[in-house]
PDB file of C-alpha atoms and ligand atoms in Angstrom:
ATOM      1  CA  UNK Z   1     165.967 214.660  29.201  1.00  0.00           C
ATOM      2  CA  UNK Z   2     162.511 215.932  30.259  1.00  0.00           C
ATOM      3  CA  UNK Z   3     160.344 213.311  31.983  1.00  0.00           C
ATOM      4  CA  UNK Z   4     157.223 213.482  29.842  1.00  0.00           C
ATOM      5  CA  UNK Z   5     155.234 211.113  27.690  1.00  0.00           C
ATOM      6  CA  UNK Z   6     154.927 207.349  27.988  1.00  0.00           C
ATOM      7  CA  UNK Z   7     154.719 205.993  31.529  1.00  0.00           C
ATOM      8  CA  UNK Z   8     154.761 209.413  33.172  1.00  0.00           C
ATOM      9  CA  UNK Z   9     151.670 210.566  31.273  1.00  0.00           C
ATOM     10  CA  UNK Z  10     149.877 207.312  32.066  1.00  0.00           C
ATOM     11  CA  UNK Z  11     150.553 207.706  35.793  1.00  0.00           C
ATOM     12  CA  UNK Z  12     149.648 211.405  35.710  1.00  0.00           C
ATOM     13  CA  UNK Z  13     146.267 210.361  34.276  1.00  0.00           C
ATOM     14  CA  UNK Z  14     145.992 207.689  36.945  1.00  0.00           C
ATOM     15  CA  UNK Z  15     146.336 210.360  39.644  1.00  0.00           C
ATOM     16  CA  UNK Z  16     143.252 212.088  38.219  1.00  0.00           C
ATOM     17  CA  UNK Z  17     141.208 208.895  37.617  1.00  0.00           C
ATOM     18  CA  UNK Z  18     138.183 209.672  39.777  1.00  0.00           C
ATOM     19  CA  UNK Z  19     136.505 206.511  38.478  1.00  0.00           C
ATOM     20  CA  UNK Z  20     138.708 204.618  40.947  1.00  0.00           C
ATOM     21  CA  UNK Z  21     137.317 206.517  43.918  1.00  0.00           C
ATOM     22  CA  UNK Z  22     134.457 204.130  44.830  1.00  0.00           C
ATOM     23  CA  UNK Z  23     136.972 201.277  45.021  1.00  0.00           C
ATOM     24  CA  UNK Z  24     139.472 203.501  46.876  1.00  0.00           C
ATOM     25  CA  UNK Z  25     136.789 204.472  49.397  1.00  0.00           C
ATOM     26  CA  UNK Z  26     135.646 200.873  49.973  1.00  0.00           C
ATOM     27  CA  UNK Z  27     139.207 199.587  50.414  1.00  0.00           C
ATOM     28  CA  UNK Z  28     140.086 202.511  52.707  1.00  0.00           C
ATOM     29  CA  UNK Z  29     137.126 201.695  54.970  1.00  0.00           C
ATOM     30  CA  UNK Z  30     138.208 198.043  55.158  1.00  0.00           C
ATOM     31  CA  UNK Z  31     141.825 198.959  55.939  1.00  0.00           C
ATOM     32  CA  UNK Z  32     140.853 201.553  58.550  1.00  0.00           C
ATOM     33  CA  UNK Z  33     138.479 199.185  60.323  1.00  0.00           C
ATOM     34  CA  UNK Z  34     141.123 196.428  60.274  1.00  0.00           C
ATOM     35  CA  UNK Z  35     143.681 198.843  61.759  1.00  0.00           C
ATOM     36  CA  UNK Z  36     141.722 200.037  64.776  1.00  0.00           C
ATOM     37  CA  UNK Z  37     144.673 199.714  67.186  1.00  0.00           C
ATOM     38  CA  UNK Z  38     146.711 202.930  67.399  1.00  0.00           C
ATOM     39  CA  UNK Z  39     149.695 200.927  68.642  1.00  0.00           C
ATOM     40  CA  UNK Z  40     149.602 198.589  65.618  1.00  0.00           C
ATOM     41  CA  UNK Z  41     149.250 201.566  63.272  1.00  0.00           C
ATOM     42  CA  UNK Z  42     152.241 203.330  64.822  1.00  0.00           C
ATOM     43  CA  UNK Z  43     154.349 200.177  64.430  1.00  0.00           C
ATOM     44  CA  UNK Z  44     153.302 199.739  60.780  1.00  0.00           C
ATOM     45  CA  UNK Z  45     153.774 203.426  59.899  1.00  0.00           C
ATOM     46  CA  UNK Z  46     157.321 203.297  61.322  1.00  0.00           C
ATOM     47  CA  UNK Z  47     156.918 205.894  64.107  1.00  0.00           C
ATOM     48  CA  UNK Z  48     159.489 203.879  66.131  1.00  0.00           C
ATOM     49  CA  UNK Z  49     161.862 203.882  63.135  1.00  0.00           C
ATOM     50  CA  UNK Z  50     161.729 207.609  62.375  1.00  0.00           C
ATOM     51  CA  UNK Z  51     160.702 207.092  58.761  1.00  0.00           C
ATOM     52  CA  UNK Z  52     158.124 204.933  56.956  1.00  0.00           C
ATOM     53  CA  UNK Z  53     158.576 201.191  57.518  1.00  0.00           C
ATOM     54  CA  UNK Z  54     157.090 200.051  54.198  1.00  0.00           C
ATOM     55  CA  UNK Z  55     159.981 201.107  51.881  1.00  0.00           C
ATOM     56  CA  UNK Z  56     162.507 199.295  54.088  1.00  0.00           C
ATOM     57  CA  UNK Z  57     160.445 196.103  54.098  1.00  0.00           C
ATOM     58  CA  UNK Z  58     160.125 196.060  50.301  1.00  0.00           C
ATOM     59  CA  UNK Z  59     163.783 195.014  50.139  1.00  0.00           C
ATOM     60  CA  UNK Z  60     162.812 191.562  51.435  1.00  0.00           C
ATOM     61  CA  UNK Z  61     160.434 190.430  48.656  1.00  0.00           C
ATOM     62  CA  UNK Z  62     162.098 192.431  45.871  1.00  0.00           C
ATOM     63  CA  UNK Z  63     165.559 191.132  46.764  1.00  0.00           C
ATOM     64  CA  UNK Z  64     164.439 187.514  47.144  1.00  0.00           C
ATOM     65  CA  UNK Z  65     162.276 187.487  44.009  1.00  0.00           C
ATOM     66  CA  UNK Z  66     165.010 189.233  42.002  1.00  0.00           C
ATOM     67  CA  UNK Z  67     167.526 186.608  43.145  1.00  0.00           C
ATOM     68  CA  UNK Z  68     165.081 183.871  42.086  1.00  0.00           C
ATOM     69  CA  UNK Z  69     164.972 185.418  38.613  1.00  0.00           C
ATOM     70  CA  UNK Z  70     168.768 185.193  38.332  1.00  0.00           C
ATOM     71  CA  UNK Z  71     168.863 181.636  39.694  1.00  0.00           C
ATOM     72  CA  UNK Z  72     166.140 180.496  37.279  1.00  0.00           C
ATOM     73  CA  UNK Z  73     168.387 181.593  34.393  1.00  0.00           C
ATOM     74  CA  UNK Z  74     171.126 179.228  35.574  1.00  0.00           C
ATOM     75  CA  UNK Z  75     171.173 175.415  35.340  1.00  0.00           C
ATOM     76  CA  UNK Z  76     170.722 173.242  38.438  1.00  0.00           C
ATOM     77  CA  UNK Z  77     169.489 175.953  40.795  1.00  0.00           C
ATOM     78  CA  UNK Z  78     165.803 175.021  40.997  1.00  0.00           C
ATOM     79  CA  UNK Z  79     165.769 174.410  44.759  1.00  0.00           C
ATOM     80  CA  UNK Z  80     167.610 177.638  45.491  1.00  0.00           C
ATOM     81  CA  UNK Z  81     165.208 179.600  43.258  1.00  0.00           C
ATOM     82  CA  UNK Z  82     162.198 178.051  45.011  1.00  0.00           C
ATOM     83  CA  UNK Z  83     163.698 178.960  48.393  1.00  0.00           C
ATOM     84  CA  UNK Z  84     164.136 182.567  47.275  1.00  0.00           C
ATOM     85  CA  UNK Z  85     160.555 182.707  45.963  1.00  0.00           C
ATOM     86  CA  UNK Z  86     159.188 181.330  49.246  1.00  0.00           C
ATOM     87  CA  UNK Z  87     161.312 183.825  51.229  1.00  0.00           C
ATOM     88  CA  UNK Z  88     159.948 186.668  49.108  1.00  0.00           C
ATOM     89  CA  UNK Z  89     156.379 185.509  49.733  1.00  0.00           C
ATOM     90  CA  UNK Z  90     156.981 185.481  53.502  1.00  0.00           C
ATOM     91  CA  UNK Z  91     158.561 188.951  53.341  1.00  0.00           C
ATOM     92  CA  UNK Z  92     155.646 190.261  51.299  1.00  0.00           C
ATOM     93  CA  UNK Z  93     153.177 189.851  54.197  1.00  0.00           C
ATOM     94  CA  UNK Z  94     154.577 192.523  56.603  1.00  0.00           C
ATOM     95  CA  UNK Z  95     155.485 194.691  53.597  1.00  0.00           C
ATOM     96  CA  UNK Z  96     151.914 194.866  52.356  1.00  0.00           C
ATOM     97  CA  UNK Z  97     150.557 195.404  55.893  1.00  0.00           C
ATOM     98  CA  UNK Z  98     152.798 198.468  56.349  1.00  0.00           C
ATOM     99  CA  UNK Z  99     151.940 199.676  52.856  1.00  0.00           C
ATOM    100  CA  UNK Z 100     148.176 199.536  53.438  1.00  0.00           C
ATOM    101  CA  UNK Z 101     148.577 201.369  56.756  1.00  0.00           C
ATOM    102  CA  UNK Z 102     150.418 204.238  55.007  1.00  0.00           C
ATOM    103  CA  UNK Z 103     148.040 204.201  52.026  1.00  0.00           C
ATOM    104  CA  UNK Z 104     144.969 204.648  54.235  1.00  0.00           C
ATOM    105  CA  UNK Z 105     146.245 208.098  55.330  1.00  0.00           C
ATOM    106  CA  UNK Z 106     147.070 209.689  51.978  1.00  0.00           C
ATOM    107  CA  UNK Z 107     145.535 212.247  49.626  1.00  0.00           C
ATOM    108  CA  UNK Z 108     143.033 210.874  47.099  1.00  0.00           C
ATOM    109  CA  UNK Z 109     145.437 211.347  44.143  1.00  0.00           C
ATOM    110  CA  UNK Z 110     148.061 209.334  46.011  1.00  0.00           C
ATOM    111  CA  UNK Z 111     145.515 206.680  46.953  1.00  0.00           C
ATOM    112  CA  UNK Z 112     144.516 206.166  43.297  1.00  0.00           C
ATOM    113  CA  UNK Z 113     148.123 205.491  42.321  1.00  0.00           C
ATOM    114  CA  UNK Z 114     148.672 203.506  45.523  1.00  0.00           C
ATOM    115  CA  UNK Z 115     145.710 201.246  44.794  1.00  0.00           C
ATOM    116  CA  UNK Z 116     147.189 200.221  41.430  1.00  0.00           C
ATOM    117  CA  UNK Z 117     150.645 199.918  43.046  1.00  0.00           C
ATOM    118  CA  UNK Z 118     149.213 197.516  45.649  1.00  0.00           C
ATOM    119  CA  UNK Z 119     147.173 195.591  43.055  1.00  0.00           C
ATOM    120  CA  UNK Z 120     150.283 194.997  40.928  1.00  0.00           C
ATOM    121  CA  UNK Z 121     152.098 193.821  44.065  1.00  0.00           C
ATOM    122  CA  UNK Z 122     149.276 191.433  44.971  1.00  0.00           C
ATOM    123  CA  UNK Z 123     149.276 190.027  41.423  1.00  0.00           C
ATOM    124  CA  UNK Z 124     153.046 189.541  41.644  1.00  0.00           C
ATOM    125  CA  UNK Z 125     152.594 187.662  44.932  1.00  0.00           C
ATOM    126  CA  UNK Z 126     149.912 185.487  43.283  1.00  0.00           C
ATOM    127  CA  UNK Z 127     152.252 184.688  40.389  1.00  0.00           C
ATOM    128  CA  UNK Z 128     154.959 183.587  42.808  1.00  0.00           C
ATOM    129  CA  UNK Z 129     152.540 181.367  44.757  1.00  0.00           C
ATOM    130  CA  UNK Z 130     151.481 179.810  41.418  1.00  0.00           C
ATOM    131  CA  UNK Z 131     155.151 179.360  40.581  1.00  0.00           C
ATOM    132  CA  UNK Z 132     155.785 177.476  43.821  1.00  0.00           C
ATOM    133  CA  UNK Z 133     152.724 175.294  43.203  1.00  0.00           C
ATOM    134  CA  UNK Z 134     153.887 174.459  39.669  1.00  0.00           C
ATOM    135  CA  UNK Z 135     157.408 173.637  40.878  1.00  0.00           C
ATOM    136  CA  UNK Z 136     155.996 171.381  43.607  1.00  0.00           C
ATOM    137  CA  UNK Z 137     154.233 169.361  40.860  1.00  0.00           C
ATOM    138  CA  UNK Z 138     157.454 169.107  38.865  1.00  0.00           C
ATOM    139  CA  UNK Z 139     156.322 171.611  36.186  1.00  0.00           C
ATOM    140  CA  UNK Z 140     159.598 173.562  36.266  1.00  0.00           C
ATOM    141  CA  UNK Z 141     159.130 175.488  33.035  1.00  0.00           C
ATOM    142  CA  UNK Z 142     155.646 176.610  34.045  1.00  0.00           C
ATOM    143  CA  UNK Z 143     157.036 177.573  37.445  1.00  0.00           C
ATOM    144  CA  UNK Z 144     159.695 179.728  35.800  1.00  0.00           C
ATOM    145  CA  UNK Z 145     157.111 181.356  33.541  1.00  0.00           C
ATOM    146  CA  UNK Z 146     154.982 182.298  36.577  1.00  0.00           C
ATOM    147  CA  UNK Z 147     157.972 183.718  38.440  1.00  0.00           C
ATOM    148  CA  UNK Z 148     159.121 185.842  35.484  1.00  0.00           C
ATOM    149  CA  UNK Z 149     155.555 187.158  35.120  1.00  0.00           C
ATOM    150  CA  UNK Z 150     155.737 188.014  38.825  1.00  0.00           C
ATOM    151  CA  UNK Z 151     159.049 189.792  38.321  1.00  0.00           C
ATOM    152  CA  UNK Z 152     157.554 191.936  35.538  1.00  0.00           C
ATOM    153  CA  UNK Z 153     154.744 192.946  37.922  1.00  0.00           C
ATOM    154  CA  UNK Z 154     157.302 193.739  40.626  1.00  0.00           C
ATOM    155  CA  UNK Z 155     158.809 196.202  38.125  1.00  0.00           C
ATOM    156  CA  UNK Z 156     155.413 197.893  37.649  1.00  0.00           C
ATOM    157  CA  UNK Z 157     154.944 198.021  41.434  1.00  0.00           C
ATOM    158  CA  UNK Z 158     158.382 199.567  41.907  1.00  0.00           C
ATOM    159  CA  UNK Z 159     157.772 202.212  39.256  1.00  0.00           C
ATOM    160  CA  UNK Z 160     154.480 203.249  40.856  1.00  0.00           C
ATOM    161  CA  UNK Z 161     156.070 203.204  44.320  1.00  0.00           C
ATOM    162  CA  UNK Z 162     158.773 205.547  43.042  1.00  0.00           C
ATOM    163  CA  UNK Z 163     156.106 207.842  41.605  1.00  0.00           C
ATOM    164  CA  UNK Z 164     154.255 207.867  44.931  1.00  0.00           C
ATOM    165  CA  UNK Z 165     157.357 208.628  46.968  1.00  0.00           C
ATOM    166  CA  UNK Z 166     159.327 211.008  44.764  1.00  0.00           C
ATOM    167  CA  UNK Z 167     156.710 212.701  42.609  1.00  0.00           C
ATOM    168  CA  UNK Z 168     153.716 212.719  44.927  1.00  0.00           C
ATOM    169  CA  UNK Z 169     155.845 212.995  48.086  1.00  0.00           C
ATOM    170  CA  UNK Z 170     154.026 210.259  50.019  1.00  0.00           C
ATOM    171  CA  UNK Z 171     156.123 209.274  53.021  1.00  0.00           C
ATOM    172  CA  UNK Z 172     158.430 212.287  52.697  1.00  0.00           C
ATOM    173  CA  UNK Z 173     159.172 214.668  55.563  1.00  0.00           C
ATOM    174  CA  UNK Z 174     157.166 217.754  54.579  1.00  0.00           C
ATOM    175  CA  UNK Z 175     158.802 219.912  57.273  1.00  0.00           C
ATOM    176  CA  UNK Z 176     162.388 219.183  56.267  1.00  0.00           C
ATOM    177  CA  UNK Z 177     162.965 222.528  54.539  1.00  0.00           C
ATOM    178  CA  UNK Z 178     162.008 224.682  57.527  1.00  0.00           C
ATOM    179  CA  UNK Z 179     165.407 224.727  59.314  1.00  0.00           C
ATOM    180  CA  UNK Z 180     167.078 225.638  56.003  1.00  0.00           C
ATOM    181  CA  UNK Z 181     164.720 228.544  55.328  1.00  0.00           C
ATOM    182  CA  UNK Z 182     164.330 230.091  58.777  1.00  0.00           C
ATOM    183  CA  UNK Z 183     166.700 233.040  59.309  1.00  0.00           C
ATOM    184  CA  UNK Z 184     169.370 232.687  62.018  1.00  0.00           C
ATOM    185  CA  UNK Z 185     169.113 234.490  65.352  1.00  0.00           C
ATOM    186  CA  UNK Z 186     166.237 235.668  67.549  1.00  0.00           C
ATOM    187  CA  UNK Z 187     163.140 237.112  65.859  1.00  0.00           C
ATOM    188  CA  UNK Z 188     160.190 238.927  67.351  1.00  0.00           C
ATOM    189  CA  UNK Z 189     157.056 236.803  67.071  1.00  0.00           C
ATOM    190  CA  UNK Z 190     154.315 238.799  68.842  1.00  0.00           C
ATOM    191  CA  UNK Z 191     153.459 240.636  72.036  1.00  0.00           C
ATOM    192  CA  UNK Z 192     152.832 238.012  74.739  1.00  0.00           C
ATOM    193  CA  UNK Z 193     149.484 239.580  75.593  1.00  0.00           C
ATOM    194  CA  UNK Z 194     148.367 239.350  71.961  1.00  0.00           C
ATOM    195  CA  UNK Z 195     148.719 235.544  71.942  1.00  0.00           C
ATOM    196  CA  UNK Z 196     145.581 233.629  73.004  1.00  0.00           C
ATOM    197  CA  UNK Z 197     146.182 231.731  76.241  1.00  0.00           C
ATOM    198  CA  UNK Z 198     145.652 227.964  76.098  1.00  0.00           C
ATOM    199  CA  UNK Z 199     144.824 227.901  72.372  1.00  0.00           C
ATOM    200  CA  UNK Z 200     146.606 227.066  69.155  1.00  0.00           C
ATOM    201  CA  UNK Z 201     147.458 230.058  66.984  1.00  0.00           C
ATOM    202  CA  UNK Z 202     149.413 230.725  63.830  1.00  0.00           C
ATOM    203  CA  UNK Z 203     152.110 233.333  63.231  1.00  0.00           C
ATOM    204  CA  UNK Z 204     154.584 233.889  60.415  1.00  0.00           C
ATOM    205  CA  UNK Z 205     158.221 234.974  60.281  1.00  0.00           C
ATOM    206  CA  UNK Z 206     159.911 235.565  56.903  1.00  0.00           C
ATOM    207  CA  UNK Z 207     157.239 233.496  55.167  1.00  0.00           C
ATOM    208  CA  UNK Z 208     157.650 230.522  57.552  1.00  0.00           C
ATOM    209  CA  UNK Z 209     154.378 229.407  59.141  1.00  0.00           C
ATOM    210  CA  UNK Z 210     154.634 228.789  62.875  1.00  0.00           C
ATOM    211  CA  UNK Z 211     152.335 227.055  65.339  1.00  0.00           C
ATOM    212  CA  UNK Z 212     152.237 228.977  68.624  1.00  0.00           C
ATOM    213  CA  UNK Z 213     150.819 227.630  71.872  1.00  0.00           C
ATOM    214  CA  UNK Z 214     150.892 229.995  74.843  1.00  0.00           C
ATOM    215  CA  UNK Z 215     150.213 228.762  78.361  1.00  0.00           C
ATOM    216  CA  UNK Z 216     150.657 231.721  80.738  1.00  0.00           C
ATOM    217  CA  UNK Z 217     154.190 233.021  80.181  1.00  0.00           C
ATOM    218  CA  UNK Z 218     155.314 229.745  78.570  1.00  0.00           C
ATOM    219  CA  UNK Z 219     155.211 229.699  74.778  1.00  0.00           C
ATOM    220  CA  UNK Z 220     155.784 226.602  72.608  1.00  0.00           C
ATOM    221  CA  UNK Z 221     156.537 227.135  68.933  1.00  0.00           C
ATOM    222  CA  UNK Z 222     156.699 224.475  66.208  1.00  0.00           C
ATOM    223  CA  UNK Z 223     156.738 224.701  62.426  1.00  0.00           C
ATOM    224  CA  UNK Z 224     153.080 224.825  61.419  1.00  0.00           C
ATOM    225  CA  UNK Z 225     152.943 222.496  58.417  1.00  0.00           C
ATOM    226  CA  UNK Z 226     152.666 218.844  59.441  1.00  0.00           C
ATOM    227  CA  UNK Z 227     155.627 216.662  58.508  1.00  0.00           C
ATOM    228  CA  UNK Z 228     153.221 214.017  57.153  1.00  0.00           C
ATOM    229  CA  UNK Z 229     151.427 215.908  54.371  1.00  0.00           C
ATOM    230  CA  UNK Z 230     151.668 219.602  55.304  1.00  0.00           C
ATOM    231  CA  UNK Z 231     148.340 220.158  57.078  1.00  0.00           C
ATOM    232  CA  UNK Z 232     148.200 223.398  59.130  1.00  0.00           C
ATOM    233  CA  UNK Z 233     148.660 222.207  62.712  1.00  0.00           C
ATOM    234  CA  UNK Z 234     147.216 225.476  64.039  1.00  0.00           C
ATOM    235  CA  UNK Z 235     143.821 224.170  62.825  1.00  0.00           C
ATOM    236  CA  UNK Z 236     144.225 220.983  64.873  1.00  0.00           C
ATOM    237  CA  UNK Z 237     143.613 220.341  68.551  1.00  0.00           C
ATOM    238  CA  UNK Z 238     145.617 220.890  71.695  1.00  0.00           C
ATOM    239  CA  UNK Z 239     145.655 217.821  73.951  1.00  0.00           C
ATOM    240  CA  UNK Z 240     147.618 216.304  76.801  1.00  0.00           C
ATOM    241  CA  UNK Z 241     149.362 212.916  76.446  1.00  0.00           C
ATOM    242  CA  UNK Z 242     151.076 211.410  79.489  1.00  0.00           C
ATOM    243  CA  UNK Z 243     150.949 214.828  81.142  1.00  0.00           C
ATOM    244  CA  UNK Z 244     152.670 216.548  78.179  1.00  0.00           C
ATOM    245  CA  UNK Z 245     151.123 219.207  75.951  1.00  0.00           C
ATOM    246  CA  UNK Z 246     150.647 217.970  72.369  1.00  0.00           C
ATOM    247  CA  UNK Z 247     149.049 219.044  69.117  1.00  0.00           C
ATOM    248  CA  UNK Z 248     146.887 216.741  66.986  1.00  0.00           C
ATOM    249  CA  UNK Z 249     146.962 217.240  63.222  1.00  0.00           C
ATOM    250  CA  UNK Z 250     143.556 218.109  61.698  1.00  0.00           C
ATOM    251  CA  UNK Z 251     143.957 215.861  58.635  1.00  0.00           C
ATOM    252  CA  UNK Z 252     145.106 212.388  59.695  1.00  0.00           C
ATOM    253  CA  UNK Z 253     145.480 212.723  63.461  1.00  0.00           C
ATOM    254  CA  UNK Z 254     149.260 212.622  63.918  1.00  0.00           C
ATOM    255  CA  UNK Z 255     150.183 213.799  67.422  1.00  0.00           C
ATOM    256  CA  UNK Z 256     153.328 215.839  68.111  1.00  0.00           C
ATOM    257  CA  UNK Z 257     154.775 216.769  71.524  1.00  0.00           C
ATOM    258  CA  UNK Z 258     155.074 220.522  71.958  1.00  0.00           C
ATOM    259  CA  UNK Z 259     158.154 220.282  74.204  1.00  0.00           C
ATOM    260  CA  UNK Z 260     160.373 218.864  71.441  1.00  0.00           C
ATOM    261  CA  UNK Z 261     158.256 218.291  68.309  1.00  0.00           C
ATOM    262  CA  UNK Z 262     158.566 214.488  68.658  1.00  0.00           C
ATOM    263  CA  UNK Z 263     156.007 212.219  66.999  1.00  0.00           C
ATOM    264  CA  UNK Z 264     153.751 210.635  69.627  1.00  0.00           C
ATOM    265  CA  UNK Z 265     151.397 208.985  67.102  1.00  0.00           C
ATOM    266  CA  UNK Z 266     151.568 208.610  63.316  1.00  0.00           C
ATOM    267  CA  UNK Z 267     150.986 208.457  60.430  1.00  0.00           C
ATOM    268  CA  UNK Z 268     153.753 211.117  60.593  1.00  0.00           C
ATOM    269  CA  UNK Z 269     157.163 209.633  61.302  1.00  0.00           C
ATOM    270  CA  UNK Z 270     159.359 212.754  61.185  1.00  0.00           C
ATOM    271  CA  UNK Z 271     159.375 215.182  64.131  1.00  0.00           C
ATOM    272  CA  UNK Z 272     158.285 218.790  63.752  1.00  0.00           C
ATOM    273  CA  UNK Z 273     161.011 221.468  63.858  1.00  0.00           C
ATOM    274  CA  UNK Z 274     160.800 223.184  67.248  1.00  0.00           C
ATOM    275  CA  UNK Z 275     161.854 226.731  68.103  1.00  0.00           C
ATOM    276  CA  UNK Z 276     163.255 228.160  71.317  1.00  0.00           C
ATOM    277  CA  UNK Z 277     161.269 231.036  72.736  1.00  0.00           C
ATOM    278  CA  UNK Z 278     161.842 233.796  75.290  1.00  0.00           C
ATOM    279  CA  UNK Z 279     159.913 236.808  76.524  1.00  0.00           C
ATOM    280  CA  UNK Z 280     161.776 240.127  76.365  1.00  0.00           C
ATOM    281  CA  UNK Z 281     160.011 243.298  77.565  1.00  0.00           C
ATOM    282  CA  UNK Z 282     156.625 241.698  76.913  1.00  0.00           C
ATOM    283  CA  UNK Z 283     157.540 240.494  73.425  1.00  0.00           C
ATOM    284  CA  UNK Z 284     157.929 236.824  72.487  1.00  0.00           C
ATOM    285  CA  UNK Z 285     161.059 236.058  70.483  1.00  0.00           C
ATOM    286  CA  UNK Z 286     161.886 232.767  68.729  1.00  0.00           C
ATOM    287  CA  UNK Z 287     165.004 231.128  67.355  1.00  0.00           C
ATOM    288  CA  UNK Z 288     165.903 227.791  65.829  1.00  0.00           C
ATOM    289  CA  UNK Z 289     167.984 225.835  68.376  1.00  0.00           C
ATOM    290  CA  UNK Z 290     171.666 226.237  67.572  1.00  0.00           C
ATOM    291  CA  UNK Z 291     171.073 229.026  65.043  1.00  0.00           C
ATOM    292  CA  UNK Z 292     171.964 231.970  67.272  1.00  0.00           C
TER     293      UNK Z 292
HETATM  294  S1  LIG M   1     148.928 215.962  57.303  1.00  0.00           S
HETATM  295 FE1  LIG M   1     148.589 213.867  57.707  1.00  0.00          FE
HETATM  296  S2  LIG M   1     148.808 213.710  59.851  1.00  0.00           S
HETATM  297 FE2  LIG M   1     149.210 215.758  59.436  1.00  0.00          FE
END
């Protein structure tokens, strides 16, 4: 069945809602100034995990709040439901911190959808806090009404999160296809003398964009489109980190190590595909490791 009409059309219009941009810009400035520590940002993005942290953390509040919804439908489970709601509220705090960190480094269309996604999540959290307050005063029915309102908002948040991840490709590895598309074996890249020494340059083999960094007779080659959101790395900057040559992405500042494509700093969490290189009779040849 084609996915058109209804919710999909509403969210497609939300992507284009430029009227949200002043709010998006103000919130982005607040988030970016709050997240001034590169170390904290890397932790929240999930650089240490190898993929975004936020989707994993969402299991905590969604699971706990969903369980509370089931318990509230059963007799004599008020305390257990309240415990689940409180657990969800605690789990929400790191979840939203990781979400804002990722959101601050997205395209504007993604940020418009992400802003509504986060707002629905914050409203859900507020409903659950109100539910706990009502239960503490003995107003059980009111407490259940607040928690079911929260659960409905969790559904909206989840739908928009799915749209962000699977339709707008936020958080995806944008370099994943490269190893599947690059032809096997060694391929001539360029004459060594034609490559600028000590600078980033771009070459192409069979339609695959490559980042090339020559230093003397040593040539590092990575896929050129950033794993975060596909920026051309050849338009970024060469820099040294801990004595290792790295490239910094021109769009959101992810840093990748040239020696192995590893992520040094996010927001990217997936490494860049790296190619082996050799010089044969003055020509540089490249091959995907293990694809000979
Ligand atoms: S495209 Fe965002 S860090 Fe490279």
